[in-house]
Amino acid sequence: MTPMFYFLLALPSVMAVTASPSQPVLDINGDMIFNGSYYIIPLNYGTLGGGLTLSHRGDDQCPLFVGQRTSEVNRGIPVKFSNWKSKVSFVPHSENLNIEMDFKATICAKSTYWWVTAAERHFRKLFVTVGPKPKLGEDSSNSFLQIKKTGVLVNGYTIVFCSKDNGCSDVGIYVDEHDIRRLVLGSMPFPIVFMKATEEETLPKTMSII
């Protein structure tokens, strides 16, 4: 195939970026994220644990909480993105969107979309859990998050939750009394990068829950 063919193939994506105020999220290789599944891993990979996973809370089977693997060699469960409002094909940063674990839960009879949820009163924290797919006509505001650039690297980001009344809060890591790392709001920012998962890695399979 000629170089002109590849240029024409890429032209619609280039035009979409230049014609829209929305800016694309880039993966660890600097490529724009359109669809597919991606691992969320620490920006300083190898020193701050591994990728994301799902975890119980104590003896309660439900809901499932989004947590982090302690081993830096474990990439965890990949995620998918959807439901941003701007009319672009790429995943935009600084816009509300849904994040879903690319894993079919076998317990709790729910999908694995991220939701911001209050835990027990004595924790006074808002955790990230997984729940049903947001539906039109229902209050799904707690299911929308944003990907923000860190300013450190071109492809380095953080995840934030922006409420209607209280501004935006960083999603960070909280280590609970069981030494389980969980995603919570209002903690120190959790700088991350996105690594594309291969088709073999996203095939239906049993994934362990901590």
Short mmCIF file of N, CA and C in Angstrom, two decimals, residues 110-180:
data_model
loop_
_atom_site.label_atom_id
_atom_site.label_comp_id
_atom_site.label_asym_id
_atom_site.label_seq_id
_atom_site.Cartn_x
_atom_site.Cartn_y
_atom_site.Cartn_z
N LYS A 110 -24.34 -7.60 38.87
CA LYS A 110 -24.28 -6.24 38.35
C LYS A 110 -23.23 -6.12 37.27
N SER A 111 -23.34 -5.04 36.49
CA SER A 111 -22.28 -4.70 35.57
C SER A 111 -21.12 -4.11 36.38
N THR A 112 -20.09 -3.72 35.69
CA THR A 112 -18.88 -3.26 36.39
C THR A 112 -18.53 -1.81 36.01
N TYR A 113 -19.57 -0.96 35.92
CA TYR A 113 -19.34 0.47 35.71
C TYR A 113 -18.94 1.13 37.04
N TRP A 114 -18.03 2.08 36.96
CA TRP A 114 -17.58 2.77 38.17
C TRP A 114 -18.66 3.71 38.69
N TRP A 115 -18.86 3.69 40.00
CA TRP A 115 -19.76 4.60 40.69
C TRP A 115 -19.07 5.12 41.94
N VAL A 116 -19.31 6.37 42.27
CA VAL A 116 -18.81 6.94 43.53
C VAL A 116 -19.85 6.65 44.61
N THR A 117 -19.42 5.98 45.68
CA THR A 117 -20.34 5.47 46.69
C THR A 117 -19.83 5.78 48.08
N ALA A 118 -20.73 6.18 48.96
CA ALA A 118 -20.37 6.40 50.36
C ALA A 118 -20.28 5.06 51.08
N ALA A 119 -19.22 4.88 51.85
CA ALA A 119 -19.06 3.67 52.65
C ALA A 119 -19.64 3.90 54.04
N GLU A 120 -19.28 3.03 54.97
CA GLU A 120 -19.78 3.18 56.32
C GLU A 120 -19.46 4.56 56.87
N ARG A 121 -20.34 5.03 57.74
CA ARG A 121 -20.26 6.41 58.22
C ARG A 121 -18.91 6.73 58.87
N HIS A 122 -18.35 5.77 59.62
CA HIS A 122 -17.13 6.09 60.37
C HIS A 122 -15.92 6.29 59.46
N PHE A 123 -16.01 5.87 58.18
CA PHE A 123 -14.89 6.09 57.27
C PHE A 123 -14.88 7.52 56.73
N ARG A 124 -16.06 8.10 56.59
CA ARG A 124 -16.17 9.47 56.06
C ARG A 124 -15.44 9.62 54.72
N LYS A 125 -15.53 8.60 53.91
CA LYS A 125 -14.88 8.62 52.60
C LYS A 125 -15.87 8.19 51.53
N LEU A 126 -15.63 8.66 50.33
CA LEU A 126 -16.39 8.22 49.17
C LEU A 126 -15.50 7.27 48.36
N PHE A 127 -15.94 6.05 48.22
CA PHE A 127 -15.18 5.02 47.52
C PHE A 127 -15.65 4.88 46.08
N VAL A 128 -14.81 4.28 45.25
CA VAL A 128 -15.20 3.92 43.89
C VAL A 128 -15.59 2.45 43.90
N THR A 129 -16.85 2.18 43.58
CA THR A 129 -17.35 0.81 43.50
C THR A 129 -17.80 0.54 42.08
N VAL A 130 -18.26 -0.68 41.82
CA VAL A 130 -18.82 -0.98 40.50
C VAL A 130 -20.29 -1.29 40.64
N GLY A 131 -21.05 -0.94 39.60
CA GLY A 131 -22.49 -1.12 39.65
C GLY A 131 -23.09 -1.19 38.26
N PRO A 132 -24.39 -0.95 38.15
CA PRO A 132 -25.09 -1.15 36.88
C PRO A 132 -24.74 -0.09 35.84
N LYS A 133 -25.04 -0.42 34.60
CA LYS A 133 -24.85 0.53 33.51
C LYS A 133 -25.78 1.73 33.71
N PRO A 134 -25.25 2.96 33.62
CA PRO A 134 -26.11 4.14 33.77
C PRO A 134 -27.20 4.16 32.71
N LYS A 135 -28.41 4.58 33.12
CA LYS A 135 -29.55 4.60 32.21
C LYS A 135 -30.07 6.01 32.03
N LEU A 136 -30.56 6.30 30.83
CA LEU A 136 -31.17 7.59 30.56
C LEU A 136 -32.42 7.75 31.42
N GLY A 137 -32.61 8.95 31.93
CA GLY A 137 -33.79 9.21 32.74
C GLY A 137 -33.59 8.92 34.21
N GLU A 138 -32.46 8.34 34.58
CA GLU A 138 -32.16 8.08 35.98
C GLU A 138 -30.97 8.94 36.40
N ASP A 139 -30.87 9.20 37.70
CA ASP A 139 -29.76 9.99 38.21
C ASP A 139 -28.48 9.15 38.19
N SER A 140 -27.65 9.41 37.21
CA SER A 140 -26.39 8.67 37.07
C SER A 140 -25.18 9.58 37.27
N SER A 141 -25.38 10.73 37.91
CA SER A 141 -24.29 11.70 38.05
C SER A 141 -23.10 11.12 38.79
N ASN A 142 -23.33 10.17 39.70
CA ASN A 142 -22.22 9.59 40.45
C ASN A 142 -21.45 8.53 39.67
N SER A 143 -21.84 8.31 38.42
CA SER A 143 -21.12 7.34 37.59
C SER A 143 -20.18 8.02 36.61
N PHE A 144 -20.17 9.34 36.58
CA PHE A 144 -19.33 10.05 35.61
C PHE A 144 -18.06 10.56 36.26
N LEU A 145 -16.94 10.28 35.62
CA LEU A 145 -15.64 10.76 36.07
C LEU A 145 -14.94 11.45 34.91
N GLN A 146 -13.80 12.05 35.21
CA GLN A 146 -13.02 12.71 34.17
C GLN A 146 -11.56 12.27 34.25
N ILE A 147 -10.93 12.27 33.09
CA ILE A 147 -9.49 12.01 33.00
C ILE A 147 -8.80 13.35 32.81
N LYS A 148 -7.88 13.69 33.70
CA LYS A 148 -7.20 14.98 33.66
C LYS A 148 -5.70 14.77 33.43
N LYS A 149 -5.11 15.66 32.66
CA LYS A 149 -3.66 15.61 32.46
C LYS A 149 -2.94 16.00 33.75
N THR A 150 -1.82 15.35 34.01
CA THR A 150 -1.07 15.64 35.22
C THR A 150 -0.14 16.83 35.06
N GLY A 151 0.26 17.13 33.83
CA GLY A 151 1.24 18.19 33.60
C GLY A 151 2.66 17.71 33.73
N VAL A 152 2.84 16.44 34.11
CA VAL A 152 4.19 15.88 34.26
C VAL A 152 4.67 15.31 32.93
N LEU A 153 3.86 14.45 32.33
CA LEU A 153 4.18 13.86 31.04
C LEU A 153 3.01 14.06 30.10
N VAL A 154 3.29 13.99 28.80
CA VAL A 154 2.23 14.15 27.81
C VAL A 154 1.16 13.10 28.00
N ASN A 155 1.55 11.88 28.34
CA ASN A 155 0.58 10.80 28.48
C ASN A 155 0.39 10.39 29.94
N GLY A 156 0.60 11.31 30.87
CA GLY A 156 0.34 11.07 32.28
C GLY A 156 -0.96 11.74 32.70
N TYR A 157 -1.79 11.04 33.49
CA TYR A 157 -3.12 11.55 33.83
C TYR A 157 -3.47 11.24 35.29
N THR A 158 -4.53 11.87 35.74
CA THR A 158 -5.20 11.49 36.97
C THR A 158 -6.69 11.34 36.65
N ILE A 159 -7.42 10.71 37.55
CA ILE A 159 -8.88 10.58 37.41
C ILE A 159 -9.53 11.42 38.50
N VAL A 160 -10.55 12.18 38.14
CA VAL A 160 -11.23 13.05 39.10
C VAL A 160 -12.73 12.84 38.99
N PHE A 161 -13.41 13.19 40.07
CA PHE A 161 -14.88 13.18 40.09
C PHE A 161 -15.34 14.61 40.31
N CYS A 162 -16.20 15.11 39.42
CA CYS A 162 -16.69 16.48 39.50
C CYS A 162 -18.18 16.47 39.80
N SER A 163 -18.54 16.93 41.00
CA SER A 163 -19.95 16.98 41.37
C SER A 163 -20.56 18.30 40.90
N LYS A 164 -21.86 18.39 40.98
CA LYS A 164 -22.55 19.59 40.53
C LYS A 164 -22.32 20.77 41.47
N ASP A 165 -22.08 20.48 42.74
CA ASP A 165 -22.04 21.56 43.73
C ASP A 165 -20.67 21.79 44.37
N ASN A 166 -19.84 20.75 44.45
CA ASN A 166 -18.63 20.85 45.26
C ASN A 166 -17.34 20.80 44.46
N GLY A 167 -17.39 21.11 43.19
CA GLY A 167 -16.17 21.11 42.40
C GLY A 167 -15.67 19.70 42.14
N CYS A 168 -14.36 19.58 41.91
CA CYS A 168 -13.78 18.29 41.53
C CYS A 168 -12.87 17.76 42.64
N SER A 169 -12.87 16.45 42.79
CA SER A 169 -12.02 15.78 43.78
C SER A 169 -11.18 14.72 43.07
N ASP A 170 -9.91 14.63 43.47
CA ASP A 170 -9.03 13.62 42.89
C ASP A 170 -9.42 12.23 43.37
N VAL A 171 -9.24 11.26 42.50
CA VAL A 171 -9.35 9.85 42.89
C VAL A 171 -7.96 9.38 43.25
N GLY A 172 -7.80 8.89 44.48
CA GLY A 172 -6.50 8.44 44.95
C GLY A 172 -6.59 7.07 45.58
N ILE A 173 -5.52 6.68 46.24
CA ILE A 173 -5.42 5.37 46.86
C ILE A 173 -5.52 5.50 48.38
N TYR A 174 -6.36 4.67 48.97
CA TYR A 174 -6.49 4.59 50.42
C TYR A 174 -6.24 3.15 50.85
N VAL A 175 -5.34 2.97 51.81
CA VAL A 175 -5.05 1.63 52.33
C VAL A 175 -5.88 1.43 53.59
N ASP A 176 -6.79 0.46 53.56
CA ASP A 176 -7.70 0.29 54.69
C ASP A 176 -7.07 -0.58 55.79
N GLU A 177 -7.88 -0.91 56.80
CA GLU A 177 -7.37 -1.65 57.95
C GLU A 177 -6.97 -3.08 57.60
N HIS A 178 -7.37 -3.56 56.42
CA HIS A 178 -6.99 -4.90 55.97
C HIS A 178 -5.81 -4.85 54.99
N ASP A 179 -5.18 -3.68 54.88
CA ASP A 179 -4.06 -3.46 53.95
C ASP A 179 -4.48 -3.64 52.50
N ILE A 180 -5.78 -3.41 52.22
CA ILE A 180 -6.27 -3.44 50.85
C ILE A 180 -6.24 -2.02 50.30
#
